[in-house]
PDB file of C-alpha atoms in Angstrom:
ATOM      1  CA  MET L 534      21.479   0.115  -0.046  1.00 38.00           C
ATOM      2  CA  PRO L 535      20.208  -1.939  -3.037  1.00 38.00           C
ATOM      3  CA  ALA L 536      19.900  -0.284  -6.384  1.00 40.00           C
ATOM      4  CA  ASN L 537      16.970  -2.662  -7.223  1.00 41.00           C
ATOM      5  CA  ALA L 538      14.634  -4.811  -5.241  1.00 42.00           C
ATOM      6  CA  ALA L 539      14.828  -8.109  -7.064  1.00 42.00           C
ATOM      7  CA  GLY L 540      17.073  -7.915 -10.104  1.00 42.00           C
ATOM      8  CA  PRO L 541      16.528  -6.410 -13.593  1.00 44.00           C
ATOM      9  CA  GLY L 542      13.806  -8.748 -14.892  1.00 41.00           C
ATOM     10  CA  SER L 543      13.730  -9.992 -18.430  1.00 46.00           C
ATOM     11  CA  GLY L 544      11.615 -10.301 -21.430  1.00 55.00           C
ATOM     12  CA  GLY L 545       8.753  -8.030 -20.396  1.00 65.00           C
ATOM     13  CA  ARG L 546       7.738  -4.452 -20.435  1.00 84.00           C
ATOM     14  CA  ASP L 547       9.141  -1.424 -18.658  1.00 87.00           C
ATOM     15  CA  ARG L 548       7.360   1.371 -16.937  1.00 88.00           C
ATOM     16  CA  HIS L 549       8.967   4.652 -15.802  1.00 94.00           C
ATOM     17  CA  PRO L 550       6.547   6.255 -13.347  1.00 93.00           C
ATOM     18  CA  SER L 551       7.469   9.455 -11.710  1.00 92.00           C
ATOM     19  CA  ASP L 552       5.707  12.024  -9.556  1.00 90.00           C
ATOM     20  CA  ARG L 553       6.513  14.888  -7.183  1.00 93.00           C
ATOM     21  CA  GLY L 554      10.297  14.207  -7.331  1.00 96.00           C
ATOM     22  CA  LEU L 555      10.166  10.437  -7.062  1.00 97.00           C
ATOM     23  CA  SER L 556      10.725   8.025  -9.797  1.00 98.00           C
ATOM     24  CA  ALA L 557      11.589   4.308 -10.533  1.00 98.00           C
ATOM     25  CA  VAL L 558      12.003   1.893 -13.328  1.00 98.00           C
ATOM     26  CA  ILE L 559       9.524  -1.009 -13.059  1.00 97.00           C
ATOM     27  CA  ARG L 560      10.560  -3.988 -15.337  1.00 96.00           C
ATOM     28  CA  TYR L 561       7.956  -6.609 -15.742  1.00 94.00           C
ATOM     29  CA  THR L 562       9.088 -10.121 -16.549  1.00 92.00           C
ATOM     30  CA  GLU L 563       7.288 -12.165 -19.195  1.00 89.00           C
ATOM     31  CA  TYR L 564       5.170 -13.561 -16.343  1.00 91.00           C
ATOM     32  CA  GLY L 565       4.142 -10.104 -15.054  1.00 91.00           C
ATOM     33  CA  VAL L 566       6.516 -10.013 -12.064  1.00 95.00           C
ATOM     34  CA  PRO L 567       7.588  -6.458 -11.379  1.00 96.00           C
ATOM     35  CA  HIS L 568      11.278  -5.713 -10.591  1.00 97.00           C
ATOM     36  CA  ILE L 569      11.884  -2.258  -9.198  1.00 98.00           C
ATOM     37  CA  VAL L 570      15.073  -0.294  -9.970  1.00 98.00           C
ATOM     38  CA  ALA L 571      15.535   2.919  -7.942  1.00 98.00           C
ATOM     39  CA  LYS L 572      18.380   5.124  -6.722  1.00 98.00           C
ATOM     40  CA  ASP L 573      17.398   4.952  -3.017  1.00 98.00           C
ATOM     41  CA  TYR L 574      14.728   3.702  -0.526  1.00 99.00           C
ATOM     42  CA  ALA L 575      12.204   6.444  -1.103  1.00 98.00           C
ATOM     43  CA  ASN L 576      12.197   5.872  -4.810  1.00 98.00           C
ATOM     44  CA  LEU L 577      12.251   2.018  -4.330  1.00 98.00           C
ATOM     45  CA  GLY L 578       9.117   2.441  -2.242  1.00 98.00           C
ATOM     46  CA  PHE L 579       7.575   4.666  -4.886  1.00 98.00           C
ATOM     47  CA  GLY L 580       8.073   2.051  -7.613  1.00 98.00           C
ATOM     48  CA  THR L 581       6.782  -0.701  -5.347  1.00 98.00           C
ATOM     49  CA  GLY L 582       3.696   1.257  -4.360  1.00 98.00           C
ATOM     50  CA  TRP L 583       3.028   2.096  -8.001  1.00 98.00           C
ATOM     51  CA  ALA L 584       3.443  -1.502  -9.084  1.00 98.00           C
ATOM     52  CA  GLN L 585       1.355  -2.938  -6.361  1.00 98.00           C
ATOM     53  CA  ALA L 586      -1.484  -0.421  -6.982  1.00 98.00           C
ATOM     54  CA  ALA L 587      -1.322  -1.261 -10.650  1.00 96.00           C
ATOM     55  CA  ASP L 588      -1.660  -4.998  -9.971  1.00 96.00           C
ATOM     56  CA  GLN L 589      -3.915  -5.085  -6.882  1.00 97.00           C
ATOM     57  CA  VAL L 590      -5.438  -1.626  -6.107  1.00 98.00           C
ATOM     58  CA  CYS L 591      -8.884  -3.110  -4.961  1.00 98.00           C
ATOM     59  CA  THR L 592      -7.300  -5.589  -2.612  1.00 98.00           C
ATOM     60  CA  LEU L 593      -5.037  -2.887  -1.111  1.00 98.00           C
ATOM     61  CA  ALA L 594      -7.803  -0.361  -0.735  1.00 98.00           C
ATOM     62  CA  ASP L 595      -9.921  -2.989   0.956  1.00 98.00           C
ATOM     63  CA  GLY L 596      -7.040  -3.581   3.335  1.00 98.00           C
ATOM     64  CA  PHE L 597      -6.837   0.211   4.045  1.00 98.00           C
ATOM     65  CA  VAL L 598     -10.598   0.308   4.804  1.00 98.00           C
ATOM     66  CA  THR L 599     -10.070  -2.524   7.271  1.00 98.00           C
ATOM     67  CA  VAL L 600      -7.121  -1.075   9.210  1.00 97.00           C
ATOM     68  CA  ALA L 601      -8.973   2.361   9.362  1.00 97.00           C
ATOM     69  CA  GLY L 602     -11.866   0.606  11.092  1.00 98.00           C
ATOM     70  CA  GLU L 603     -14.390   1.682   8.333  1.00 98.00           C
ATOM     71  CA  ARG L 604     -15.620  -1.662   6.984  1.00 98.00           C
ATOM     72  CA  SER L 605     -19.109  -1.191   8.535  1.00 98.00           C
ATOM     73  CA  ARG L 606     -19.489   2.183   6.979  1.00 98.00           C
ATOM     74  CA  HIS L 607     -18.703   0.916   3.412  1.00 98.00           C
ATOM     75  CA  PHE L 608     -19.849  -2.695   3.455  1.00 98.00           C
ATOM     76  CA  GLY L 609     -22.347  -2.963   6.291  1.00 98.00           C
ATOM     77  CA  PRO L 610     -21.785  -3.920   9.921  1.00 98.00           C
ATOM     78  CA  GLY L 611     -23.122  -7.453   9.649  1.00 98.00           C
ATOM     79  CA  ALA L 612     -21.215  -8.529   6.552  1.00 97.00           C
ATOM     80  CA  ALA L 613     -18.193 -10.764   7.008  1.00 96.00           C
ATOM     81  CA  PRO L 614     -14.669  -9.450   6.231  1.00 95.00           C
ATOM     82  CA  ASP L 615     -12.449 -11.674   4.122  1.00 91.00           C
ATOM     83  CA  GLY L 616     -10.381 -12.752   7.125  1.00 91.00           C
ATOM     84  CA  SER L 617      -7.033 -11.805   5.656  1.00 93.00           C
ATOM     85  CA  LEU L 618      -6.208  -9.158   8.317  1.00 94.00           C
ATOM     86  CA  SER L 619      -8.079 -10.434  11.428  1.00 93.00           C
ATOM     87  CA  SER L 620     -10.202 -13.346  12.656  1.00 95.00           C
ATOM     88  CA  ALA L 621     -13.289 -10.997  12.987  1.00 97.00           C
ATOM     89  CA  THR L 622     -16.496 -12.555  11.865  1.00 97.00           C
ATOM     90  CA  THR L 623     -18.404  -9.279  11.113  1.00 98.00           C
ATOM     91  CA  ASN L 624     -17.292  -5.953   9.841  1.00 98.00           C
ATOM     92  CA  LEU L 625     -18.406  -4.407  13.108  1.00 98.00           C
ATOM     93  CA  SER L 626     -16.169  -6.606  15.198  1.00 98.00           C
ATOM     94  CA  SER L 627     -13.244  -5.888  12.831  1.00 98.00           C
ATOM     95  CA  ASP L 628     -13.959  -2.120  13.078  1.00 98.00           C
ATOM     96  CA  LEU L 629     -14.056  -2.219  16.893  1.00 98.00           C
ATOM     97  CA  TYR L 630     -10.658  -3.918  16.988  1.00 97.00           C
ATOM     98  CA  PHE L 631      -8.856  -1.769  14.439  1.00 97.00           C
ATOM     99  CA  ARG L 632     -10.381   1.539  15.857  1.00 98.00           C
ATOM    100  CA  GLY L 633      -9.048   0.456  19.184  1.00 97.00           C
ATOM    101  CA  VAL L 634      -5.610   0.022  17.794  1.00 96.00           C
ATOM    102  CA  ARG L 635      -5.732   3.396  16.087  1.00 96.00           C
ATOM    103  CA  ASP L 636      -7.298   5.243  19.103  1.00 97.00           C
ATOM    104  CA  ALA L 637      -4.616   3.861  21.405  1.00 98.00           C
ATOM    105  CA  GLY L 638      -1.845   5.279  19.144  1.00 96.00           C
ATOM    106  CA  THR L 639      -0.170   1.874  19.006  1.00 94.00           C
ATOM    107  CA  VAL L 640       1.294   2.279  15.619  1.00 94.00           C
ATOM    108  CA  GLU L 641       2.463   5.793  16.282  1.00 96.00           C
ATOM    109  CA  ARG L 642       4.128   4.734  19.478  1.00 96.00           C
ATOM    110  CA  LEU L 643       5.974   1.789  17.585  1.00 95.00           C
ATOM    111  CA  LEU L 644       7.085   4.306  14.918  1.00 96.00           C
ATOM    112  CA  ARG L 645       8.556   6.618  17.525  1.00 96.00           C
ATOM    113  CA  ALA L 646      10.833   3.876  18.996  1.00 97.00           C
ATOM    114  CA  PRO L 647      14.368   3.919  17.786  1.00 96.00           C
ATOM    115  CA  ALA L 648      15.514   1.055  15.569  1.00 96.00           C
ATOM    116  CA  PRO L 649      15.542  -1.886  15.876  1.00 95.00           C
ATOM    117  CA  ALA L 650      12.279  -1.812  17.943  1.00 95.00           C
ATOM    118  CA  GLY L 651      11.056   0.873  15.606  1.00 96.00           C
ATOM    119  CA  PRO L 652      11.762   1.470  11.906  1.00 97.00           C
ATOM    120  CA  SER L 653      15.133   2.398  10.568  1.00 97.00           C
ATOM    121  CA  ARG L 654      15.464   5.608   8.467  1.00 97.00           C
ATOM    122  CA  ASP L 655      15.611   3.384   5.328  1.00 98.00           C
ATOM    123  CA  VAL L 656      12.242   1.740   6.270  1.00 98.00           C
ATOM    124  CA  GLU L 657      10.705   5.235   6.949  1.00 98.00           C
ATOM    125  CA  GLU L 658      11.822   6.364   3.439  1.00 98.00           C
ATOM    126  CA  LEU L 659      10.609   3.145   1.921  1.00 98.00           C
ATOM    127  CA  MET L 660       7.147   3.514   3.371  1.00 98.00           C
ATOM    128  CA  ARG L 661       6.997   7.300   2.593  1.00 98.00           C
ATOM    129  CA  GLY L 662       7.852   6.382  -1.034  1.00 98.00           C
ATOM    130  CA  TRP L 663       5.315   3.474  -1.099  1.00 99.00           C
ATOM    131  CA  ALA L 664       2.472   5.780  -0.099  1.00 99.00           C
ATOM    132  CA  ALA L 665       3.555   8.291  -2.713  1.00 98.00           C
ATOM    133  CA  GLY L 666       3.709   5.618  -5.362  1.00 98.00           C
ATOM    134  CA  TYR L 667       0.255   4.176  -4.569  1.00 99.00           C
ATOM    135  CA  ASN L 668      -1.180   7.709  -4.500  1.00 98.00           C
ATOM    136  CA  ALA L 669       0.476   8.676  -7.844  1.00 98.00           C
ATOM    137  CA  TRP L 670      -0.961   5.552  -9.403  1.00 98.00           C
ATOM    138  CA  LEU L 671      -4.492   6.533  -8.139  1.00 98.00           C
ATOM    139  CA  ARG L 672      -4.105  10.073  -9.505  1.00 97.00           C
ATOM    140  CA  LYS L 673      -2.832   9.057 -12.901  1.00 97.00           C
ATOM    141  CA  ASN L 674      -4.860   5.967 -13.652  1.00 97.00           C
ATOM    142  CA  ARG L 675      -8.448   4.943 -13.967  1.00 96.00           C
ATOM    143  CA  ILE L 676      -9.499   1.889 -12.032  1.00 98.00           C
ATOM    144  CA  THR L 677     -11.151  -0.623 -14.335  1.00 96.00           C
ATOM    145  CA  ASP L 678     -11.596  -3.457 -11.822  1.00 97.00           C
ATOM    146  CA  PRO L 679     -15.281  -3.707 -11.168  1.00 97.00           C
ATOM    147  CA  ALA L 680     -14.625  -4.676  -7.596  1.00 97.00           C
ATOM    148  CA  CYS L 681     -13.724  -1.070  -6.752  1.00 98.00           C
ATOM    149  CA  ALA L 682     -14.112   1.163  -9.849  1.00 97.00           C
ATOM    150  CA  ARG L 683     -15.638   4.355  -8.764  1.00 96.00           C
ATOM    151  CA  ALA L 684     -15.818   3.128  -5.117  1.00 98.00           C
ATOM    152  CA  ASP L 685     -15.656   5.973  -2.463  1.00 97.00           C
ATOM    153  CA  TRP L 686     -13.570   3.690  -0.232  1.00 98.00           C
ATOM    154  CA  VAL L 687     -10.626   3.847  -2.672  1.00 99.00           C
ATOM    155  CA  ARG L 688      -8.594   6.812  -1.281  1.00 98.00           C
ATOM    156  CA  PRO L 689      -5.109   8.219  -1.075  1.00 98.00           C
ATOM    157  CA  VAL L 690      -3.068   6.941   1.911  1.00 98.00           C
ATOM    158  CA  THR L 691      -0.190   8.127   4.170  1.00 97.00           C
ATOM    159  CA  ALA L 692       2.912   6.178   5.158  1.00 96.00           C
ATOM    160  CA  LEU L 693       1.128   5.766   8.493  1.00 95.00           C
ATOM    161  CA  ASP L 694      -1.744   3.784   6.870  1.00 94.00           C
TER     162      ASP L 694
END
């Protein structure tokens, strides 16, 4: 398994987030590209979740609202989603689709399948760590992006999300 995701980076700043037994080193290049150094896949996921939340928390949170089928609740049923996760033309049609996927247990069924149809143990650990890193960033930082600062739709996630 790799010790780091994309090399050590150079010329930037380092972050050393840790929380609840997980940790990583995030080395940002001079252009702001994060490179994650970790001892295993759970810690690699943790560092990746932290770095992605730090860089794009509003975009990620919006995506979680979409796949939870909750766009209408937060943004109105007639408003148009951004189109990045489906071709739905309204939040209501997006919600109907994603709630159908959730209610059918599609993701859970796929996750129960043995690899390679389902995730390997490494991928499971990576996703568990990613959710932990994203959630740790939410707990330890204040969102300053006006697109989602103090928004009730920004919430902790699970590896299933």
